Coordinates of N, CA and C and ligand atoms in Angstrom, one line a residue:
M1 N -63.5 -267.2 135.6 CA -64.2 -266.3 136.5 C -65.6 -266.8 136.9
A2 N -65.9 -266.7 138.2 CA -67.2 -267.3 138.6 C -68.4 -266.5 138.0
T3 N -69.5 -267.2 137.7 CA -70.7 -266.5 137.2 C -71.3 -265.7 138.3
Q4 N -71.6 -264.5 138.0 CA -72.2 -263.6 139.0 C -73.7 -264.0 139.3
T5 N -74.0 -264.1 140.5 CA -75.4 -264.5 140.9 C -76.3 -263.3 140.8
I6 N -77.5 -263.5 140.2 CA -78.4 -262.4 140.1 C -79.0 -262.1 141.5
L7 N -79.1 -260.9 141.8 CA -79.7 -260.5 143.1 C -81.1 -261.1 143.2
T8 N -81.4 -261.6 144.4 CA -82.8 -262.1 144.6 C -83.8 -261.0 144.7
E9 N -85.1 -261.3 144.7 CA -86.1 -260.2 144.9 C -85.9 -259.6 146.3
D10 N -85.7 -260.4 147.3 CA -85.5 -259.8 148.6 C -84.2 -258.9 148.7
E11 N -83.2 -259.4 148.1 CA -81.9 -258.6 148.1 C -82.2 -257.2 147.3
A12 N -82.9 -257.3 146.2 CA -83.2 -256.1 145.5 C -84.1 -255.1 146.3
R13 N -85.0 -255.7 147.1 CA -85.9 -254.8 147.9 C -85.0 -254.2 149.0
D14 N -84.1 -255.0 149.6 CA -83.2 -254.4 150.6 C -82.3 -253.3 150.0
L15 N -81.8 -253.5 148.8 CA -80.9 -252.5 148.2 C -81.7 -251.2 147.9
L16 N -82.9 -251.4 147.5 CA -83.8 -250.2 147.2 C -84.0 -249.5 148.5
A17 N -84.3 -250.2 149.6 CA -84.7 -249.6 150.9 C -83.5 -248.9 151.5
R18 N -82.3 -249.2 151.1 CA -81.2 -248.5 151.6 C -81.1 -247.1 151.1
H19 N -81.8 -246.8 150.0 CA -81.8 -245.5 149.3 C -83.0 -244.7 149.5
V20 N -84.2 -245.3 149.7 CA -85.4 -244.6 149.7 C -86.4 -245.4 150.5
P21 N -87.3 -244.7 151.4 CA -88.3 -245.5 152.0 C -89.3 -246.1 151.0
L22 N -89.7 -247.3 151.3 CA -90.5 -248.0 150.3 C -91.9 -247.6 150.2
D23 N -92.3 -246.7 151.1 CA -93.7 -246.2 151.0 C -93.7 -244.7 150.6
E24 N -92.6 -244.2 150.1 CA -92.6 -242.8 149.7 C -92.1 -242.6 148.3
T25 N -92.5 -241.6 147.7 CA -92.0 -241.1 146.4 C -91.6 -242.2 145.5
W26 N -90.3 -242.2 145.0 CA -89.9 -243.2 144.0 C -89.7 -244.6 144.6
G27 N -89.7 -244.7 145.9 CA -89.7 -246.0 146.6 C -91.0 -246.7 146.4
A28 N -92.1 -245.9 146.6 CA -93.4 -246.5 146.4 C -93.7 -246.8 145.0
H29 N -93.2 -245.9 144.1 CA -93.3 -246.1 142.7 C -92.7 -247.4 142.3
S30 N -91.5 -247.7 142.8 CA -90.7 -248.9 142.4 C -91.4 -250.1 142.9
V31 N -91.9 -250.1 144.1 CA -92.7 -251.2 144.6 C -93.9 -251.5 143.8
T32 N -94.6 -250.4 143.4 CA -95.8 -250.6 142.5 C -95.4 -251.2 141.2
V33 N -94.3 -250.7 140.6 CA -93.9 -251.2 139.3 C -93.6 -252.7 139.4
A34 N -92.9 -253.1 140.5 CA -92.6 -254.5 140.7 C -93.9 -255.3 140.8
R35 N -94.8 -254.8 141.5 CA -96.1 -255.6 141.7 C -96.8 -255.7 140.4
L36 N -96.9 -254.6 139.6 CA -97.6 -254.7 138.3 C -96.9 -255.6 137.3
A37 N -95.5 -255.4 137.3 CA -94.7 -256.2 136.4 C -94.9 -257.7 136.7
G38 N -95.0 -258.0 138.0 CA -95.2 -259.4 138.4 C -96.6 -259.9 137.9
R39 N -97.6 -259.0 138.1 CA -99.0 -259.4 137.7 C -99.1 -259.6 136.2
I40 N -98.5 -258.8 135.4 CA -98.5 -258.9 133.9 C -97.7 -260.2 133.5
A41 N -96.6 -260.4 134.2 CA -95.8 -261.6 133.8 C -96.5 -262.9 134.2
D42 N -97.2 -262.8 135.3 CA -98.0 -264.0 135.7 C -99.1 -264.3 134.7
A43 N -99.7 -263.3 134.2 CA -100.7 -263.5 133.1 C -100.1 -264.0 131.8
L44 N -98.9 -263.5 131.5 CA -98.3 -264.1 130.3 C -97.9 -265.5 130.5
A45 N -97.4 -265.8 131.7 CA -97.0 -267.2 132.0 C -98.2 -268.1 131.9
A46 N -99.3 -267.7 132.4 CA -100.6 -268.5 132.4 C -101.0 -268.7 130.9
A47 N -100.6 -267.8 130.1 CA -101.0 -267.9 128.6 C -99.9 -268.8 127.9
G48 N -99.0 -269.3 128.6 CA -98.0 -270.2 128.0 C -96.7 -269.5 127.6
V49 N -96.5 -268.3 127.9 CA -95.3 -267.5 127.5 C -94.2 -267.9 128.5
D50 N -93.0 -268.0 127.9 CA -91.8 -268.3 128.8 C -91.3 -267.0 129.4
V51 N -91.7 -266.7 130.6 CA -91.3 -265.4 131.2 C -91.2 -265.7 132.7
D52 N -90.3 -265.0 133.3 CA -90.0 -265.2 134.8 C -90.5 -264.1 135.6
P53 N -91.7 -264.3 136.3 CA -92.3 -263.2 137.0 C -91.4 -262.7 138.2
V54 N -90.6 -263.6 138.7 CA -89.7 -263.2 139.8 C -88.6 -262.2 139.3
L55 N -88.1 -262.5 138.1 CA -87.1 -261.5 137.5 C -87.8 -260.2 137.2
A56 N -89.0 -260.3 136.7 CA -89.8 -259.1 136.4 C -90.0 -258.2 137.6
R57 N -90.3 -258.9 138.7 CA -90.5 -258.1 140.0 C -89.2 -257.5 140.4
T58 N -88.1 -258.3 140.3 CA -86.8 -257.8 140.8 C -86.4 -256.7 139.9
G59 N -86.5 -256.8 138.6 CA -86.2 -255.7 137.7 C -87.1 -254.4 138.0
G60 N -88.3 -254.7 138.4 CA -89.2 -253.5 138.7 C -88.7 -252.8 139.9
L61 N -88.3 -253.6 140.9 CA -87.8 -252.9 142.1 C -86.6 -252.0 141.9
L62 N -85.7 -252.4 140.9 CA -84.5 -251.7 140.7 C -84.4 -250.8 139.5
H63 N -85.5 -250.7 138.7 CA -85.4 -250.0 137.5 C -85.1 -248.5 137.7
D64 N -85.5 -247.9 138.8 CA -85.3 -246.5 139.1 C -84.2 -246.3 140.1
L65 N -83.4 -247.2 140.3 CA -82.3 -247.1 141.4 C -81.5 -245.8 141.2
G66 N -81.3 -245.4 140.0 CA -80.5 -244.2 139.7 C -81.2 -242.9 140.2
R67 N -82.4 -243.0 140.6 CA -83.0 -241.8 141.3 C -82.4 -241.5 142.6
N68 N -81.6 -242.4 143.1 CA -80.8 -242.1 144.3 C -79.8 -241.0 144.0
V69 N -79.4 -240.9 142.7 CA -78.4 -239.9 142.3 C -79.0 -238.7 141.7
T70 N -80.0 -238.9 140.8 CA -80.6 -237.7 140.1 C -82.0 -238.1 139.7
H71 N -82.9 -237.1 139.6 CA -84.2 -237.3 139.1 C -84.4 -236.8 137.7
D72 N -83.3 -236.5 137.1 CA -83.3 -236.1 135.7 C -83.9 -237.3 134.9
G73 N -84.8 -237.0 134.0 CA -85.6 -238.1 133.3 C -84.8 -239.1 132.5
I74 N -83.6 -238.6 132.0 CA -82.8 -239.5 131.3 C -81.6 -240.0 132.1
L75 N -81.0 -239.1 132.8 CA -79.8 -239.4 133.6 C -80.0 -240.5 134.6
H76 N -81.2 -240.5 135.3 CA -81.4 -241.4 136.3 C -81.4 -242.9 135.8
C77 N -81.8 -243.0 134.5 CA -81.7 -244.4 133.9 C -80.3 -244.8 133.7
W78 N -79.4 -243.9 133.3 CA -78.0 -244.2 133.0 C -77.3 -244.4 134.4
E79 N -77.6 -243.6 135.4 CA -77.0 -243.8 136.7 C -77.3 -245.2 137.3
G80 N -78.6 -245.6 137.2 CA -79.0 -246.9 137.7 C -78.3 -248.0 137.0
Y81 N -78.2 -247.8 135.7 CA -77.5 -248.8 134.9 C -76.0 -249.0 135.3
Q82 N -75.3 -247.8 135.5 CA -73.9 -247.9 135.9 C -73.8 -248.5 137.3
T83 N -74.7 -248.1 138.2 CA -74.6 -248.6 139.6 C -74.7 -250.2 139.6
L84 N -75.7 -250.7 138.8 CA -75.9 -252.1 138.8 C -74.8 -252.9 138.0
L85 N -74.3 -252.2 137.0 CA -73.1 -252.8 136.3 C -72.0 -253.0 137.2
A86 N -71.7 -251.9 138.0 CA -70.6 -251.9 138.9 C -70.8 -253.0 140.0
R87 N -72.0 -253.3 140.3 CA -72.3 -254.4 141.3 C -72.3 -255.8 140.6
G88 N -71.9 -255.8 139.4 CA -71.9 -257.1 138.7 C -73.2 -257.7 138.3
Q89 N -74.2 -256.7 138.0 CA -75.6 -257.2 137.8 C -76.0 -256.7 136.4
P90 N -75.4 -257.1 135.3 CA -75.7 -256.6 134.0 C -77.2 -256.9 133.6
L91 N -77.7 -258.1 134.0 CA -79.1 -258.4 133.6 C -80.1 -257.4 134.3
L92 N -79.9 -257.2 135.5 CA -80.8 -256.2 136.2 C -80.5 -254.8 135.8
A93 N -79.2 -254.5 135.4 CA -78.9 -253.1 135.0 C -79.7 -252.7 133.7
R94 N -80.0 -253.7 132.9 CA -80.7 -253.4 131.7 C -82.1 -252.8 131.9
F95 N -82.7 -253.2 133.1 CA -84.1 -252.7 133.4 C -84.0 -251.1 133.5
C96 N -82.9 -250.6 134.0 CA -82.8 -249.2 134.2 C -82.8 -248.5 132.8
V97 N -82.0 -249.0 131.9 CA -81.9 -248.3 130.6 C -83.1 -248.5 129.6
V98 N -83.7 -249.7 129.7 CA -84.7 -250.0 128.7 C -86.0 -249.4 129.0
H99 N -86.2 -248.9 130.2 CA -87.5 -248.3 130.5 C -87.5 -246.8 130.2
S100 N -86.3 -246.3 129.8 CA -86.2 -244.8 129.5 C -87.0 -244.5 128.3
S101 N -88.0 -243.6 128.5 CA -88.8 -243.1 127.4 C -89.5 -244.2 126.7
G102 N -89.8 -245.3 127.4 CA -90.5 -246.5 126.8 C -89.6 -247.3 125.9
G103 N -88.3 -247.0 126.0 CA -87.3 -247.7 125.2 C -86.8 -246.9 124.0
M104 N -85.5 -246.7 124.0 CA -84.9 -245.8 122.9 C -84.1 -246.7 121.9
D105 N -84.4 -246.3 120.6 CA -83.5 -247.0 119.6 C -82.2 -246.2 119.5
A106 N -81.3 -246.7 118.7 CA -79.9 -246.1 118.7 C -79.9 -244.7 118.4
E107 N -80.7 -244.2 117.5 CA -80.7 -242.8 117.1 C -81.2 -242.0 118.3
E108 N -82.3 -242.4 118.9 CA -82.8 -241.7 120.0 C -81.8 -241.6 121.2
A109 N -81.2 -242.8 121.4 CA -80.2 -242.8 122.5 C -79.1 -241.8 122.2
A110 N -78.6 -241.7 121.0 CA -77.5 -240.8 120.7 C -78.0 -239.4 120.8
S111 N -79.3 -239.1 120.6 CA -79.8 -237.8 120.6 C -79.8 -237.2 122.0
V112 N -79.7 -238.0 123.0 CA -79.6 -237.5 124.4 C -78.2 -237.9 125.0
G113 N -77.2 -238.2 124.1 CA -75.9 -238.3 124.6 C -75.4 -239.7 125.0
W114 N -76.3 -240.7 124.8 CA -76.0 -242.1 125.2 C -75.2 -242.7 124.0
P115 N -74.5 -243.8 124.2 CA -73.9 -244.5 123.1 C -74.9 -244.9 122.1
H116 N -74.5 -244.9 120.8 CA -75.4 -245.2 119.7 C -75.7 -246.7 119.7
T117 N -76.6 -247.1 120.6 CA -77.0 -248.5 120.8 C -78.5 -248.6 121.0
D118 N -79.0 -249.7 120.6 CA -80.5 -249.9 120.8 C -80.8 -250.3 122.3
Y119 N -81.5 -249.4 122.9 CA -81.9 -249.7 124.3 C -83.4 -250.0 124.5
R120 N -84.0 -250.6 123.5 CA -85.4 -250.9 123.6 C -85.5 -252.2 124.4
P121 N -86.6 -252.4 125.2 CA -86.8 -253.7 125.9 C -86.9 -254.8 124.9
R122 N -86.2 -255.9 125.2 CA -86.1 -257.1 124.4 C -86.8 -258.3 125.0
T123 N -86.6 -258.5 126.2 CA -87.2 -259.7 126.9 C -88.6 -259.4 127.4
W124 N -89.4 -260.4 127.7 CA -90.7 -260.2 128.3 C -90.6 -259.5 129.6
E125 N -89.6 -259.9 130.4 CA -89.4 -259.3 131.7 C -89.1 -257.7 131.5
E126 N -88.3 -257.4 130.6 CA -88.0 -256.0 130.3 C -89.2 -255.3 129.8
K127 N -90.0 -255.9 129.0 CA -91.2 -255.3 128.4 C -92.2 -255.0 129.5
V128 N -92.4 -256.0 130.4 CA -93.5 -255.8 131.4 C -93.1 -254.7 132.4
V129 N -91.8 -254.6 132.7 CA -91.4 -253.5 133.6 C -91.6 -252.2 133.0
T130 N -91.3 -252.1 131.7 CA -91.5 -250.8 131.0 C -92.9 -250.4 130.9
I131 N -93.8 -251.4 130.7 CA -95.2 -251.2 130.7 C -95.7 -250.7 132.1
A132 N -95.2 -251.5 133.1 CA -95.7 -251.2 134.5 C -95.2 -249.8 134.9
D133 N -94.0 -249.4 134.4 CA -93.6 -248.0 134.7 C -94.5 -246.9 134.1
G134 N -95.2 -247.3 133.0 CA -96.1 -246.4 132.4 C -97.4 -246.3 133.2
L135 N -97.7 -247.2 134.1 CA -99.0 -247.2 134.8 C -98.8 -246.8 136.3
A136 N -97.6 -246.8 136.8 CA -97.4 -246.6 138.2 C -97.1 -245.2 138.5
H137 N -98.1 -244.5 139.1 CA -97.9 -243.1 139.5 C -97.7 -243.1 141.0
Y138 N -96.4 -243.1 141.5 CA -96.1 -243.3 142.9 C -96.8 -244.7 143.3
G139 N -97.6 -244.7 144.3 CA -98.2 -245.9 144.7 C -99.5 -246.2 144.0
D140 N -99.9 -245.4 143.1 CA -101.2 -245.5 142.5 C -101.0 -246.2 141.1
V141 N -102.1 -246.9 140.6 CA -102.1 -247.4 139.3 C -103.0 -246.6 138.4
V142 N -102.5 -246.0 137.4 CA -103.3 -245.1 136.6 C -103.3 -245.5 135.1
F143 N -104.2 -245.0 134.3 CA -104.2 -245.2 132.9 C -103.0 -244.6 132.3
L144 N -102.4 -245.3 131.3 CA -101.2 -244.8 130.6 C -101.4 -243.4 130.0
A145 N -102.5 -243.2 129.4 CA -102.8 -241.8 128.8 C -102.7 -240.7 129.9
D146 N -103.2 -241.0 131.1 CA -103.2 -240.0 132.2 C -101.7 -239.8 132.7
R147 N -101.0 -240.9 132.9 CA -99.7 -240.8 133.4 C -98.8 -240.1 132.4
C148 N -98.9 -240.4 131.1 CA -98.1 -239.7 130.1 C -98.4 -238.3 130.0
A149 N -99.7 -237.9 130.1 CA -100.1 -236.5 130.0 C -99.5 -235.8 131.2
S150 N -99.5 -236.4 132.4 CA -98.9 -235.8 133.6 C -97.4 -235.5 133.4
V151 N -96.7 -236.5 132.8 CA -95.3 -236.4 132.6 C -95.1 -235.2 131.5
R152 N -95.9 -235.2 130.5 CA -95.7 -234.2 129.4 C -95.9 -232.8 130.0
E153 N -96.9 -232.7 130.9 CA -97.2 -231.4 131.5 C -96.0 -231.0 132.4
R154 N -95.5 -231.9 133.2 CA -94.4 -231.5 134.1 C -93.1 -231.2 133.4
Y155 N -92.8 -231.8 132.3 CA -91.5 -231.7 131.7 C -91.5 -230.7 130.5
R156 N -92.6 -230.2 130.1 CA -92.7 -229.4 128.9 C -91.7 -228.2 129.0
E157 N -91.7 -227.5 130.1 CA -90.9 -226.3 130.3 C -89.5 -226.6 130.6
R158 N -89.2 -227.7 131.2 CA -87.8 -227.9 131.7 C -87.0 -229.0 131.0
S159 N -87.5 -229.3 129.8 CA -86.7 -230.3 129.0 C -86.1 -229.7 127.8
S160 N -85.0 -230.3 127.4 CA -84.4 -230.0 126.1 C -85.3 -230.4 125.0
A161 N -85.1 -229.9 123.8 CA -86.0 -230.3 122.7 C -85.8 -231.8 122.4
A162 N -84.6 -232.3 122.5 CA -84.4 -233.7 122.2 C -85.1 -234.6 123.2
R163 N -85.0 -234.2 124.5 CA -85.7 -234.9 125.6 C -87.2 -234.9 125.4
Y164 N -87.7 -233.7 125.1 CA -89.2 -233.6 125.0 C -89.7 -234.4 123.8
T165 N -89.0 -234.4 122.7 CA -89.4 -235.3 121.6 C -89.6 -236.7 122.1
L166 N -88.7 -237.2 122.9 CA -88.8 -238.6 123.4 C -90.0 -238.7 124.3
I167 N -90.2 -237.7 125.1 CA -91.4 -237.8 126.0 C -92.7 -237.9 125.2
L168 N -92.7 -237.1 124.1 CA -93.9 -237.2 123.2 C -94.1 -238.5 122.6
R169 N -93.1 -239.3 122.4 CA -93.2 -240.6 121.8 C -93.5 -241.8 122.8
T170 N -93.3 -241.5 124.1 CA -93.3 -242.5 125.1 C -94.6 -243.3 125.1
E171 N -95.8 -242.6 125.1 CA -97.1 -243.2 125.2 C -97.3 -244.2 124.1
K172 N -96.9 -243.8 122.9 CA -97.1 -244.7 121.7 C -96.3 -246.0 121.9
K173 N -95.1 -245.8 122.3 CA -94.2 -247.0 122.5 C -94.7 -248.0 123.5
I174 N -95.2 -247.4 124.7 CA -95.6 -248.3 125.7 C -97.0 -249.0 125.3
R175 N -97.8 -248.2 124.6 CA -99.0 -248.8 124.1 C -98.8 -249.9 123.1
A176 N -97.7 -249.8 122.3 CA -97.4 -250.9 121.4 C -96.9 -252.2 122.2
L177 N -96.2 -251.9 123.3 CA -95.8 -253.1 124.2 C -97.0 -253.7 124.8
M178 N -97.9 -252.9 125.2 CA -99.2 -253.4 125.9 C -99.9 -254.2 124.9
A179 N -100.0 -253.8 123.6 CA -100.7 -254.5 122.6 C -100.1 -255.9 122.4
E180 N -98.8 -256.0 122.4 CA -98.1 -257.3 122.3 C -98.6 -258.2 123.4
V181 N -98.6 -257.7 124.6 CA -99.1 -258.5 125.8 C -100.5 -258.9 125.6
E182 N -101.3 -257.9 125.3 CA -102.8 -258.1 125.2 C -103.2 -259.2 124.2
A183 N -102.4 -259.2 123.1 CA -102.7 -260.2 122.0 C -102.5 -261.6 122.6
L184 N -101.7 -261.8 123.6 CA -101.4 -263.1 124.2 C -102.3 -263.4 125.4
I185 N -102.6 -262.4 126.2 CA -103.4 -262.7 127.4 C -104.9 -262.5 127.2
G186 N -105.3 -261.8 126.1 CA -106.7 -261.6 125.8 C -107.4 -260.7 126.7
Q187 N -106.7 -259.7 127.3 CA -107.3 -258.8 128.3 C -106.5 -257.5 128.2
P188 N -107.2 -256.4 128.4 CA -106.5 -255.1 128.5 C -105.6 -255.1 129.7
V189 N -104.3 -254.7 129.5 CA -103.3 -254.7 130.6 C -103.8 -253.7 131.7
E190 N -104.4 -252.6 131.3 CA -104.8 -251.6 132.3 C -105.9 -252.2 133.2
Q191 N -106.8 -253.0 132.6 CA -107.8 -253.7 133.4 C -107.2 -254.7 134.3
L192 N -106.2 -255.5 133.8 CA -105.5 -256.5 134.6 C -104.9 -255.8 135.8
C193 N -104.3 -254.6 135.6 CA -103.6 -253.9 136.6 C -104.5 -253.1 137.6
G194 N -105.7 -252.9 137.2 CA -106.6 -252.1 138.0 C -106.4 -250.6 137.9
A195 N -106.1 -250.2 136.7 CA -105.8 -248.8 136.5 C -107.0 -247.9 136.8
K196 N -106.7 -246.7 137.3 CA -107.8 -245.7 137.6 C -107.4 -244.4 136.9
R197 N -108.4 -243.5 136.9 CA -108.1 -242.2 136.3 C -107.1 -241.4 137.3
L198 N -106.2 -240.6 136.7 CA -105.3 -239.8 137.5 C -105.9 -238.4 137.7
H199 N -106.1 -238.0 138.9 CA -106.5 -236.7 139.1 C -105.3 -235.8 139.5
D200 N -105.1 -234.8 138.8 CA -103.8 -234.1 138.9 C -103.6 -233.2 140.1
E201 N -104.6 -233.1 140.9 CA -104.3 -232.2 142.1 C -103.2 -232.8 142.9
G202 N -102.3 -231.9 143.4 CA -101.3 -232.4 144.3 C -100.2 -233.1 143.6
L203 N -100.0 -232.8 142.3 CA -98.9 -233.5 141.6 C -97.6 -233.2 142.2
R204 N -96.7 -234.2 142.3 CA -95.4 -233.9 142.8 C -94.4 -233.7 141.7
T205 N -93.2 -233.5 142.0 CA -92.2 -233.1 141.0 C -91.4 -234.2 140.5
E206 N -91.5 -235.4 141.0 CA -90.7 -236.5 140.5 C -91.7 -237.5 139.8
D207 N -91.2 -238.3 139.0 CA -92.2 -239.3 138.4 C -91.6 -240.7 138.5
Ligands
FE2_301 FE1 -90.1 -245.7 137.0

């Protein structure tokens, strides 16, 4: 069987654009995640880490593809994963599942009905996309604490207990990933990305 070619960054952008305008809602968020993931990956590469910034950007573009189907906080990750698996893109499909709640271990995955499998980010590319997702509020770059507080606020009333438990853990998980990066690049990731305070007026219903 022929080896499946990984979608290029341009092909990923075209695929995303078929589902959502790139300057609106989750399209803008995806473009911002890709840009930030690329910036963090570039910094890691400059520090001598073996990481592929192009793959990080491509994964960033597609990590939320499942929002084409649903905006449910967990289901959209699974839908994007299945969509990209069906397209023969297992490497890119992983970006959809590993950014869920900052990465779920097997017990956490099972608690929301997923297979009992570890879905935490493993590669540097997966880690930087998961971090970037924590900083990208639509087209804006915000501090992780602000973005997570915004998500907690929006989902408190409409989440199951299992789901909300994961939401409460997300900030700590992403902060741990950022600490891994910062130990190598010698700079706060939020500073590198140009994070700003999030002002909650006009919050929208998707994240
Ligand atoms: Fe996202």
